[in-house]
Amino acid sequence: MFGTKPEDRATPAGLNVEFAVNVLGHFYLTQLLLPTLISSAKSSSDGKVRVVNASSTAHMFSKTGKHGPIDYRTLEGLRIILIGNLLFSNGLARRYGDQGIISISLHPGVIQSSLFRDTPTTLRKAVYLIPWGRVGYPRKDHLDPEKENELWTWLEEKVKELA
């Protein structure tokens, strides 16, 4: 959903489509699945279930850690979405870890896809690779519980408005 065409950038509710799909949508789906996740954790052999959200090391290069009005067609817009997934994953782990939910975000690697099909070619040339299978550490400001709570509250409010 990164780099959508201009006519496809807003949801009917006026939200940016990339952020709505990639952050708000994941949040809402997870909220709907919470009862099942919690009961599945209780009945699993190790007492745990996992929720995995895709993020990326690209968040490390963000100029801001805030959600809200931003041009999501840009690389910085993608980074904000990745920060959103990181903060959401951390928030889920903090809020439901004691009920057996393990929540992580990961950098899935770089693969050939049509993700950047509608972005200018100049944005498609930069790639940052990290060794596979290694635990990475986000920027400290992207682990800020205050930012996490701010995003979580915003997501909850948006879900209430839209549901």
Short mmCIF file of N, CA and C in Angstrom, two decimals:
data_model
loop_
_atom_site.label_atom_id
_atom_site.label_comp_id
_atom_site.label_asym_id
_atom_site.label_seq_id
_atom_site.Cartn_x
_atom_site.Cartn_y
_atom_site.Cartn_z
N MET A 1 0.81 -1.21 0.00
CA MET A 1 0.00 0.00 0.00
C MET A 1 0.84 1.26 0.00
N PHE A 2 2.13 1.15 -0.14
CA PHE A 2 2.98 2.34 -0.18
C PHE A 2 3.00 2.91 -1.58
N GLY A 3 2.88 4.21 -1.68
CA GLY A 3 2.99 4.86 -2.98
C GLY A 3 1.75 4.71 -3.83
N THR A 4 0.58 4.73 -3.23
CA THR A 4 -0.64 4.59 -4.01
C THR A 4 -0.84 5.79 -4.91
N LYS A 5 -1.66 5.62 -5.90
CA LYS A 5 -1.94 6.69 -6.85
C LYS A 5 -2.70 7.80 -6.14
N PRO A 6 -2.56 9.06 -6.61
CA PRO A 6 -3.20 10.20 -5.93
C PRO A 6 -4.69 10.02 -5.65
N GLU A 7 -5.41 9.45 -6.61
CA GLU A 7 -6.86 9.31 -6.41
C GLU A 7 -7.22 8.25 -5.37
N ASP A 8 -6.25 7.45 -4.95
CA ASP A 8 -6.51 6.38 -4.00
C ASP A 8 -5.97 6.67 -2.60
N ARG A 9 -5.61 7.89 -2.29
CA ARG A 9 -4.89 8.18 -1.06
C ARG A 9 -5.74 8.36 0.18
N ALA A 10 -7.02 8.50 0.06
CA ALA A 10 -7.85 8.73 1.25
C ALA A 10 -8.94 7.66 1.34
N THR A 11 -9.23 7.29 2.59
CA THR A 11 -10.35 6.38 2.82
C THR A 11 -11.64 7.20 2.79
N PRO A 12 -12.79 6.57 2.74
CA PRO A 12 -14.05 7.33 2.81
C PRO A 12 -14.14 8.20 4.07
N ALA A 13 -13.44 7.80 5.14
CA ALA A 13 -13.45 8.58 6.38
C ALA A 13 -12.41 9.69 6.36
N GLY A 14 -11.68 9.81 5.24
CA GLY A 14 -10.70 10.88 5.12
C GLY A 14 -9.32 10.57 5.65
N LEU A 15 -9.08 9.33 6.05
CA LEU A 15 -7.76 8.94 6.54
C LEU A 15 -6.85 8.57 5.39
N ASN A 16 -5.58 8.76 5.57
CA ASN A 16 -4.62 8.33 4.56
C ASN A 16 -4.73 6.82 4.40
N VAL A 17 -4.86 6.34 3.18
CA VAL A 17 -5.11 4.92 2.95
C VAL A 17 -3.94 4.05 3.38
N GLU A 18 -2.70 4.50 3.16
CA GLU A 18 -1.56 3.68 3.57
C GLU A 18 -1.52 3.48 5.08
N PHE A 19 -1.73 4.57 5.83
CA PHE A 19 -1.71 4.47 7.28
C PHE A 19 -2.91 3.67 7.78
N ALA A 20 -4.07 3.89 7.16
CA ALA A 20 -5.29 3.18 7.56
C ALA A 20 -5.13 1.68 7.38
N VAL A 21 -4.59 1.26 6.24
CA VAL A 21 -4.43 -0.17 5.97
C VAL A 21 -3.32 -0.78 6.82
N ASN A 22 -2.18 -0.13 6.85
CA ASN A 22 -0.98 -0.74 7.42
C ASN A 22 -0.82 -0.57 8.93
N VAL A 23 -1.53 0.36 9.54
CA VAL A 23 -1.44 0.52 10.99
C VAL A 23 -2.82 0.36 11.64
N LEU A 24 -3.75 1.21 11.27
CA LEU A 24 -5.09 1.15 11.86
C LEU A 24 -5.76 -0.19 11.57
N GLY A 25 -5.62 -0.69 10.36
CA GLY A 25 -6.22 -1.98 10.00
C GLY A 25 -5.67 -3.13 10.81
N HIS A 26 -4.35 -3.13 10.99
CA HIS A 26 -3.72 -4.19 11.80
C HIS A 26 -4.18 -4.10 13.26
N PHE A 27 -4.26 -2.87 13.75
CA PHE A 27 -4.73 -2.66 15.12
C PHE A 27 -6.16 -3.19 15.28
N TYR A 28 -7.04 -2.81 14.37
CA TYR A 28 -8.43 -3.21 14.47
C TYR A 28 -8.60 -4.73 14.35
N LEU A 29 -7.93 -5.33 13.38
CA LEU A 29 -8.01 -6.79 13.24
C LEU A 29 -7.53 -7.48 14.52
N THR A 30 -6.46 -6.99 15.08
CA THR A 30 -5.93 -7.59 16.31
C THR A 30 -6.92 -7.42 17.46
N GLN A 31 -7.58 -6.27 17.54
CA GLN A 31 -8.58 -6.05 18.58
C GLN A 31 -9.73 -7.06 18.43
N LEU A 32 -10.14 -7.30 17.19
CA LEU A 32 -11.21 -8.27 16.95
C LEU A 32 -10.78 -9.69 17.33
N LEU A 33 -9.50 -9.98 17.15
CA LEU A 33 -8.98 -11.32 17.43
C LEU A 33 -8.55 -11.52 18.89
N LEU A 34 -8.52 -10.47 19.69
CA LEU A 34 -8.03 -10.58 21.06
C LEU A 34 -8.69 -11.69 21.87
N PRO A 35 -10.01 -11.81 21.88
CA PRO A 35 -10.60 -12.90 22.67
C PRO A 35 -10.09 -14.28 22.23
N THR A 36 -9.96 -14.48 20.94
CA THR A 36 -9.46 -15.76 20.42
C THR A 36 -7.99 -15.94 20.75
N LEU A 37 -7.21 -14.87 20.63
CA LEU A 37 -5.78 -14.95 20.97
C LEU A 37 -5.59 -15.31 22.44
N ILE A 38 -6.35 -14.67 23.30
CA ILE A 38 -6.22 -14.93 24.75
C ILE A 38 -6.65 -16.35 25.09
N SER A 39 -7.78 -16.80 24.53
CA SER A 39 -8.23 -18.16 24.83
C SER A 39 -7.28 -19.20 24.21
N SER A 40 -6.73 -18.89 23.05
CA SER A 40 -5.77 -19.81 22.43
C SER A 40 -4.49 -19.92 23.26
N ALA A 41 -4.06 -18.79 23.81
CA ALA A 41 -2.87 -18.82 24.66
C ALA A 41 -3.12 -19.71 25.88
N LYS A 42 -4.30 -19.59 26.48
CA LYS A 42 -4.62 -20.39 27.67
C LYS A 42 -4.63 -21.88 27.37
N SER A 43 -5.05 -22.24 26.16
CA SER A 43 -5.15 -23.66 25.83
C SER A 43 -3.91 -24.22 25.11
N SER A 44 -2.95 -23.35 24.79
CA SER A 44 -1.74 -23.85 24.11
C SER A 44 -0.80 -24.51 25.10
N SER A 45 0.05 -25.39 24.60
CA SER A 45 0.93 -26.15 25.49
C SER A 45 1.92 -25.26 26.24
N ASP A 46 2.34 -24.17 25.63
CA ASP A 46 3.29 -23.28 26.33
C ASP A 46 2.61 -22.04 26.90
N GLY A 47 1.29 -21.94 26.72
CA GLY A 47 0.55 -20.82 27.28
C GLY A 47 0.75 -19.52 26.54
N LYS A 48 1.15 -19.61 25.26
CA LYS A 48 1.46 -18.40 24.50
C LYS A 48 0.95 -18.48 23.06
N VAL A 49 0.68 -17.31 22.50
CA VAL A 49 0.41 -17.14 21.07
C VAL A 49 1.26 -15.97 20.59
N ARG A 50 1.44 -15.90 19.29
CA ARG A 50 2.29 -14.85 18.73
C ARG A 50 1.53 -13.99 17.73
N VAL A 51 1.82 -12.70 17.79
CA VAL A 51 1.33 -11.74 16.80
C VAL A 51 2.58 -11.11 16.21
N VAL A 52 2.70 -11.17 14.89
CA VAL A 52 3.88 -10.65 14.22
C VAL A 52 3.45 -9.55 13.25
N ASN A 53 4.04 -8.38 13.39
CA ASN A 53 3.77 -7.27 12.49
C ASN A 53 5.04 -6.93 11.72
N ALA A 54 4.86 -6.63 10.44
CA ALA A 54 6.01 -6.25 9.63
C ALA A 54 6.35 -4.79 9.87
N SER A 55 7.60 -4.54 10.10
CA SER A 55 8.14 -3.20 10.19
C SER A 55 9.36 -3.19 9.28
N SER A 56 10.35 -2.42 9.58
CA SER A 56 11.56 -2.40 8.76
C SER A 56 12.63 -1.59 9.46
N THR A 57 13.85 -1.84 9.09
CA THR A 57 14.94 -1.02 9.63
C THR A 57 14.86 0.40 9.09
N ALA A 58 14.02 0.64 8.10
CA ALA A 58 13.86 1.99 7.55
C ALA A 58 13.37 2.97 8.60
N HIS A 59 12.70 2.48 9.65
CA HIS A 59 12.24 3.39 10.70
C HIS A 59 13.40 4.12 11.36
N MET A 60 14.59 3.54 11.30
CA MET A 60 15.77 4.14 11.95
C MET A 60 16.12 5.50 11.36
N PHE A 61 15.70 5.75 10.14
CA PHE A 61 16.09 6.97 9.44
C PHE A 61 15.00 8.03 9.44
N SER A 62 13.95 7.81 10.22
CA SER A 62 12.84 8.76 10.28
C SER A 62 13.28 10.06 10.93
N LYS A 63 12.70 11.14 10.43
CA LYS A 63 12.98 12.46 11.01
C LYS A 63 12.03 12.77 12.15
N THR A 64 10.97 12.00 12.27
CA THR A 64 9.97 12.25 13.30
C THR A 64 9.46 10.92 13.83
N GLY A 65 8.91 10.96 15.02
CA GLY A 65 8.31 9.76 15.58
C GLY A 65 6.83 9.92 15.77
N LYS A 66 6.23 10.88 15.10
CA LYS A 66 4.82 11.18 15.32
C LYS A 66 3.96 10.65 14.18
N HIS A 67 2.74 10.27 14.54
CA HIS A 67 1.75 9.91 13.52
C HIS A 67 0.95 11.17 13.23
N GLY A 68 0.13 11.13 12.24
CA GLY A 68 -0.70 12.29 11.93
C GLY A 68 -0.46 12.80 10.53
N PRO A 69 -0.77 14.07 10.28
CA PRO A 69 -0.67 14.59 8.92
C PRO A 69 0.76 14.54 8.39
N ILE A 70 0.95 13.81 7.32
CA ILE A 70 2.25 13.69 6.66
C ILE A 70 2.00 13.17 5.26
N ASP A 71 2.87 13.45 4.36
CA ASP A 71 2.73 12.95 3.00
C ASP A 71 3.23 11.51 2.97
N TYR A 72 2.32 10.56 3.01
CA TYR A 72 2.68 9.15 3.08
C TYR A 72 3.20 8.60 1.75
N ARG A 73 3.17 9.42 0.69
CA ARG A 73 3.72 8.98 -0.59
C ARG A 73 5.25 8.99 -0.55
N THR A 74 5.81 9.65 0.42
CA THR A 74 7.25 9.79 0.50
C THR A 74 7.86 8.65 1.31
N LEU A 75 9.17 8.55 1.24
CA LEU A 75 9.88 7.56 2.04
C LEU A 75 9.67 7.85 3.53
N GLU A 76 9.61 9.11 3.90
CA GLU A 76 9.35 9.46 5.31
C GLU A 76 7.97 8.96 5.73
N GLY A 77 7.01 9.03 4.82
CA GLY A 77 5.68 8.50 5.12
C GLY A 77 5.71 7.02 5.41
N LEU A 78 6.47 6.28 4.59
CA LEU A 78 6.63 4.84 4.84
C LEU A 78 7.27 4.61 6.21
N ARG A 79 8.25 5.41 6.54
CA ARG A 79 8.93 5.26 7.83
C ARG A 79 7.95 5.47 8.98
N ILE A 80 7.04 6.42 8.85
CA ILE A 80 6.05 6.67 9.91
C ILE A 80 5.14 5.46 10.07
N ILE A 81 4.76 4.84 8.98
CA ILE A 81 3.95 3.63 9.05
C ILE A 81 4.73 2.52 9.76
N LEU A 82 5.99 2.39 9.45
CA LEU A 82 6.82 1.36 10.09
C LEU A 82 6.97 1.63 11.58
N ILE A 83 7.10 2.90 11.96
CA ILE A 83 7.15 3.26 13.38
C ILE A 83 5.81 2.91 14.03
N GLY A 84 4.71 3.18 13.32
CA GLY A 84 3.39 2.83 13.85
C GLY A 84 3.27 1.35 14.14
N ASN A 85 3.75 0.51 13.24
CA ASN A 85 3.70 -0.94 13.47
C ASN A 85 4.59 -1.35 14.63
N LEU A 86 5.74 -0.71 14.74
CA LEU A 86 6.65 -0.99 15.85
C LEU A 86 6.02 -0.61 17.19
N LEU A 87 5.46 0.60 17.27
CA LEU A 87 4.82 1.05 18.51
C LEU A 87 3.60 0.20 18.85
N PHE A 88 2.81 -0.15 17.83
CA PHE A 88 1.65 -1.00 18.07
C PHE A 88 2.08 -2.36 18.60
N SER A 89 3.09 -2.95 18.01
CA SER A 89 3.58 -4.27 18.46
C SER A 89 4.06 -4.21 19.90
N ASN A 90 4.81 -3.17 20.23
CA ASN A 90 5.29 -3.01 21.60
C ASN A 90 4.13 -2.80 22.57
N GLY A 91 3.14 -2.01 22.15
CA GLY A 91 1.98 -1.77 23.00
C GLY A 91 1.18 -3.03 23.26
N LEU A 92 1.03 -3.84 22.24
CA LEU A 92 0.31 -5.10 22.39
C LEU A 92 1.04 -6.01 23.37
N ALA A 93 2.35 -6.08 23.25
CA ALA A 93 3.14 -6.91 24.17
C ALA A 93 3.02 -6.41 25.60
N ARG A 94 3.06 -5.11 25.78
CA ARG A 94 2.96 -4.55 27.15
C ARG A 94 1.58 -4.77 27.76
N ARG A 95 0.55 -4.62 26.94
CA ARG A 95 -0.81 -4.70 27.46
C ARG A 95 -1.30 -6.14 27.65
N TYR A 96 -0.81 -7.07 26.82
CA TYR A 96 -1.36 -8.42 26.85
C TYR A 96 -0.32 -9.52 27.06
N GLY A 97 0.91 -9.15 27.31
CA GLY A 97 1.96 -10.14 27.53
C GLY A 97 1.66 -11.05 28.71
N ASP A 98 1.06 -10.49 29.75
CA ASP A 98 0.73 -11.30 30.93
C ASP A 98 -0.42 -12.27 30.67
N GLN A 99 -1.08 -12.14 29.51
CA GLN A 99 -2.14 -13.07 29.13
C GLN A 99 -1.67 -14.04 28.05
N GLY A 100 -0.36 -14.08 27.84
CA GLY A 100 0.22 -15.06 26.94
C GLY A 100 0.43 -14.60 25.51
N ILE A 101 0.21 -13.32 25.24
CA ILE A 101 0.40 -12.83 23.88
C ILE A 101 1.83 -12.31 23.71
N ILE A 102 2.54 -12.91 22.79
CA ILE A 102 3.87 -12.44 22.41
C ILE A 102 3.67 -11.61 21.16
N SER A 103 4.11 -10.38 21.18
CA SER A 103 3.94 -9.50 20.03
C SER A 103 5.30 -8.97 19.61
N ILE A 104 5.63 -9.18 18.34
CA ILE A 104 6.90 -8.68 17.83
C ILE A 104 6.68 -7.97 16.50
N SER A 105 7.61 -7.12 16.18
CA SER A 105 7.67 -6.55 14.83
C SER A 105 8.99 -6.99 14.23
N LEU A 106 9.01 -7.13 12.93
CA LEU A 106 10.24 -7.61 12.31
C LEU A 106 10.47 -6.94 10.97
N HIS A 107 11.71 -6.96 10.57
CA HIS A 107 12.11 -6.54 9.24
C HIS A 107 12.15 -7.81 8.40
N PRO A 108 11.21 -7.98 7.47
CA PRO A 108 11.11 -9.24 6.75
C PRO A 108 12.19 -9.46 5.70
N GLY A 109 13.00 -8.46 5.46
CA GLY A 109 14.01 -8.59 4.42
C GLY A 109 13.58 -7.83 3.19
N VAL A 110 14.40 -7.84 2.21
CA VAL A 110 14.12 -7.14 0.97
C VAL A 110 13.83 -8.18 -0.10
N ILE A 111 12.65 -8.08 -0.66
CA ILE A 111 12.25 -9.03 -1.70
C ILE A 111 11.76 -8.26 -2.91
N GLN A 112 11.73 -8.92 -4.04
CA GLN A 112 11.20 -8.30 -5.23
C GLN A 112 9.68 -8.32 -5.12
N SER A 113 9.08 -7.14 -5.22
CA SER A 113 7.63 -7.03 -5.15
C SER A 113 7.21 -5.78 -5.90
N SER A 114 5.92 -5.55 -5.96
CA SER A 114 5.40 -4.35 -6.61
C SER A 114 5.09 -3.26 -5.58
N LEU A 115 5.69 -3.34 -4.40
CA LEU A 115 5.43 -2.38 -3.33
C LEU A 115 5.63 -0.95 -3.79
N PHE A 116 6.66 -0.70 -4.57
CA PHE A 116 7.00 0.65 -4.98
C PHE A 116 6.54 0.98 -6.41
N ARG A 117 5.57 0.24 -6.92
CA ARG A 117 5.18 0.38 -8.33
C ARG A 117 4.73 1.79 -8.70
N ASP A 118 4.15 2.54 -7.77
CA ASP A 118 3.64 3.87 -8.09
C ASP A 118 4.49 4.99 -7.49
N THR A 119 5.71 4.69 -7.10
CA THR A 119 6.59 5.70 -6.54
C THR A 119 7.57 6.17 -7.61
N PRO A 120 8.07 7.39 -7.47
CA PRO A 120 9.07 7.87 -8.43
C PRO A 120 10.30 6.96 -8.42
N THR A 121 10.93 6.78 -9.55
CA THR A 121 12.08 5.88 -9.65
C THR A 121 13.22 6.30 -8.75
N THR A 122 13.34 7.59 -8.45
CA THR A 122 14.42 8.03 -7.57
C THR A 122 14.28 7.45 -6.17
N LEU A 123 13.06 7.19 -5.72
CA LEU A 123 12.86 6.60 -4.40
C LEU A 123 13.13 5.10 -4.39
N ARG A 124 13.11 4.46 -5.55
CA ARG A 124 13.29 3.01 -5.62
C ARG A 124 14.76 2.58 -5.60
N LYS A 125 15.67 3.50 -5.64
CA LYS A 125 17.07 3.14 -5.77
C LYS A 125 17.76 2.87 -4.44
N ALA A 126 17.22 3.36 -3.35
CA ALA A 126 17.89 3.20 -2.06
C ALA A 126 17.41 1.93 -1.36
N VAL A 127 18.35 1.09 -0.97
CA VAL A 127 18.03 -0.14 -0.26
C VAL A 127 19.01 -0.28 0.89
N TYR A 128 18.52 -0.67 2.04
CA TYR A 128 19.36 -0.89 3.21
C TYR A 128 19.18 -2.33 3.65
N LEU A 129 20.25 -3.08 3.69
CA LEU A 129 20.17 -4.50 4.05
C LEU A 129 20.85 -4.74 5.39
N ILE A 130 20.31 -5.68 6.15
CA ILE A 130 20.95 -6.12 7.39
C ILE A 130 21.13 -7.62 7.31
N PRO A 131 22.07 -8.16 8.06
CA PRO A 131 22.23 -9.62 8.05
C PRO A 131 20.95 -10.31 8.50
N TRP A 132 20.65 -11.44 7.93
CA TRP A 132 19.42 -12.18 8.20
C TRP A 132 19.43 -12.82 9.58
N GLY A 133 18.28 -12.90 10.18
CA GLY A 133 18.09 -13.66 11.40
C GLY A 133 18.71 -13.07 12.65
N ARG A 134 19.03 -11.81 12.65
CA ARG A 134 19.64 -11.19 13.83
C ARG A 134 18.62 -10.31 14.53
N VAL A 135 18.67 -10.28 15.86
CA VAL A 135 17.79 -9.41 16.63
C VAL A 135 18.26 -7.98 16.41
N GLY A 136 17.35 -7.13 16.04
CA GLY A 136 17.68 -5.72 15.84
C GLY A 136 17.11 -4.88 16.97
N TYR A 137 17.64 -3.71 17.12
CA TYR A 137 17.19 -2.82 18.17
C TYR A 137 16.73 -1.51 17.56
N PRO A 138 15.46 -1.17 17.75
CA PRO A 138 14.94 0.09 17.20
C PRO A 138 15.60 1.29 17.86
N ARG A 139 15.41 2.43 17.23
CA ARG A 139 15.88 3.67 17.85
C ARG A 139 15.18 3.83 19.19
N LYS A 140 15.90 4.35 20.16
CA LYS A 140 15.35 4.49 21.51
C LYS A 140 14.09 5.35 21.53
N ASP A 141 14.05 6.41 20.71
CA ASP A 141 12.86 7.25 20.71
C ASP A 141 11.65 6.55 20.12
N HIS A 142 11.87 5.45 19.41
CA HIS A 142 10.75 4.67 18.87
C HIS A 142 10.31 3.58 19.85
N LEU A 143 10.94 3.53 21.00
CA LEU A 143 10.53 2.62 22.07
C LEU A 143 9.89 3.37 23.23
N ASP A 144 9.64 4.64 23.04
CA ASP A 144 9.10 5.51 24.07
C ASP A 144 7.67 5.11 24.42
N PRO A 145 7.42 4.65 25.67
CA PRO A 145 6.06 4.25 26.06
C PRO A 145 5.04 5.38 25.92
N GLU A 146 5.48 6.62 26.05
CA GLU A 146 4.57 7.75 25.91
C GLU A 146 4.07 7.86 24.46
N LYS A 147 4.98 7.71 23.50
CA LYS A 147 4.59 7.73 22.09
C LYS A 147 3.70 6.53 21.77
N GLU A 148 4.05 5.39 22.35
CA GLU A 148 3.26 4.17 22.16
C GLU A 148 1.84 4.39 22.66
N ASN A 149 1.69 4.95 23.87
CA ASN A 149 0.36 5.20 24.43
C ASN A 149 -0.40 6.23 23.61
N GLU A 150 0.29 7.25 23.12
CA GLU A 150 -0.35 8.27 22.30
C GLU A 150 -0.92 7.63 21.02
N LEU A 151 -0.13 6.80 20.37
CA LEU A 151 -0.61 6.13 19.16
C LEU A 151 -1.74 5.18 19.49
N TRP A 152 -1.58 4.39 20.55
CA TRP A 152 -2.61 3.40 20.93
C TRP A 152 -3.94 4.11 21.19
N THR A 153 -3.91 5.22 21.91
CA THR A 153 -5.13 5.98 22.19
C THR A 153 -5.75 6.50 20.90
N TRP A 154 -4.92 7.04 20.00
CA TRP A 154 -5.41 7.54 18.72
C TRP A 154 -6.05 6.42 17.93
N LEU A 155 -5.41 5.25 17.89
CA LEU A 155 -5.97 4.11 17.16
C LEU A 155 -7.30 3.67 17.75
N GLU A 156 -7.38 3.60 19.07
CA GLU A 156 -8.65 3.23 19.72
C GLU A 156 -9.75 4.22 19.36
N GLU A 157 -9.44 5.51 19.39
CA GLU A 157 -10.44 6.53 19.05
C GLU A 157 -10.90 6.40 17.61
N LYS A 158 -9.97 6.15 16.69
CA LYS A 158 -10.33 6.01 15.28
C LYS A 158 -11.20 4.77 15.06
N VAL A 159 -10.87 3.67 15.73
CA VAL A 159 -11.68 2.46 15.59
C VAL A 159 -13.09 2.72 16.10
N LYS A 160 -13.24 3.42 17.22
CA LYS A 160 -14.57 3.74 17.75
C LYS A 160 -15.35 4.61 16.77
N GLU A 161 -14.67 5.58 16.15
CA GLU A 161 -15.32 6.45 15.18
C GLU A 161 -15.80 5.67 13.95
N LEU A 162 -15.00 4.72 13.52
CA LEU A 162 -15.27 4.03 12.26
C LEU A 162 -16.11 2.77 12.41
N ALA A 163 -16.12 2.18 13.60
CA ALA A 163 -16.82 0.91 13.79
C ALA A 163 -18.31 1.10 13.96
#
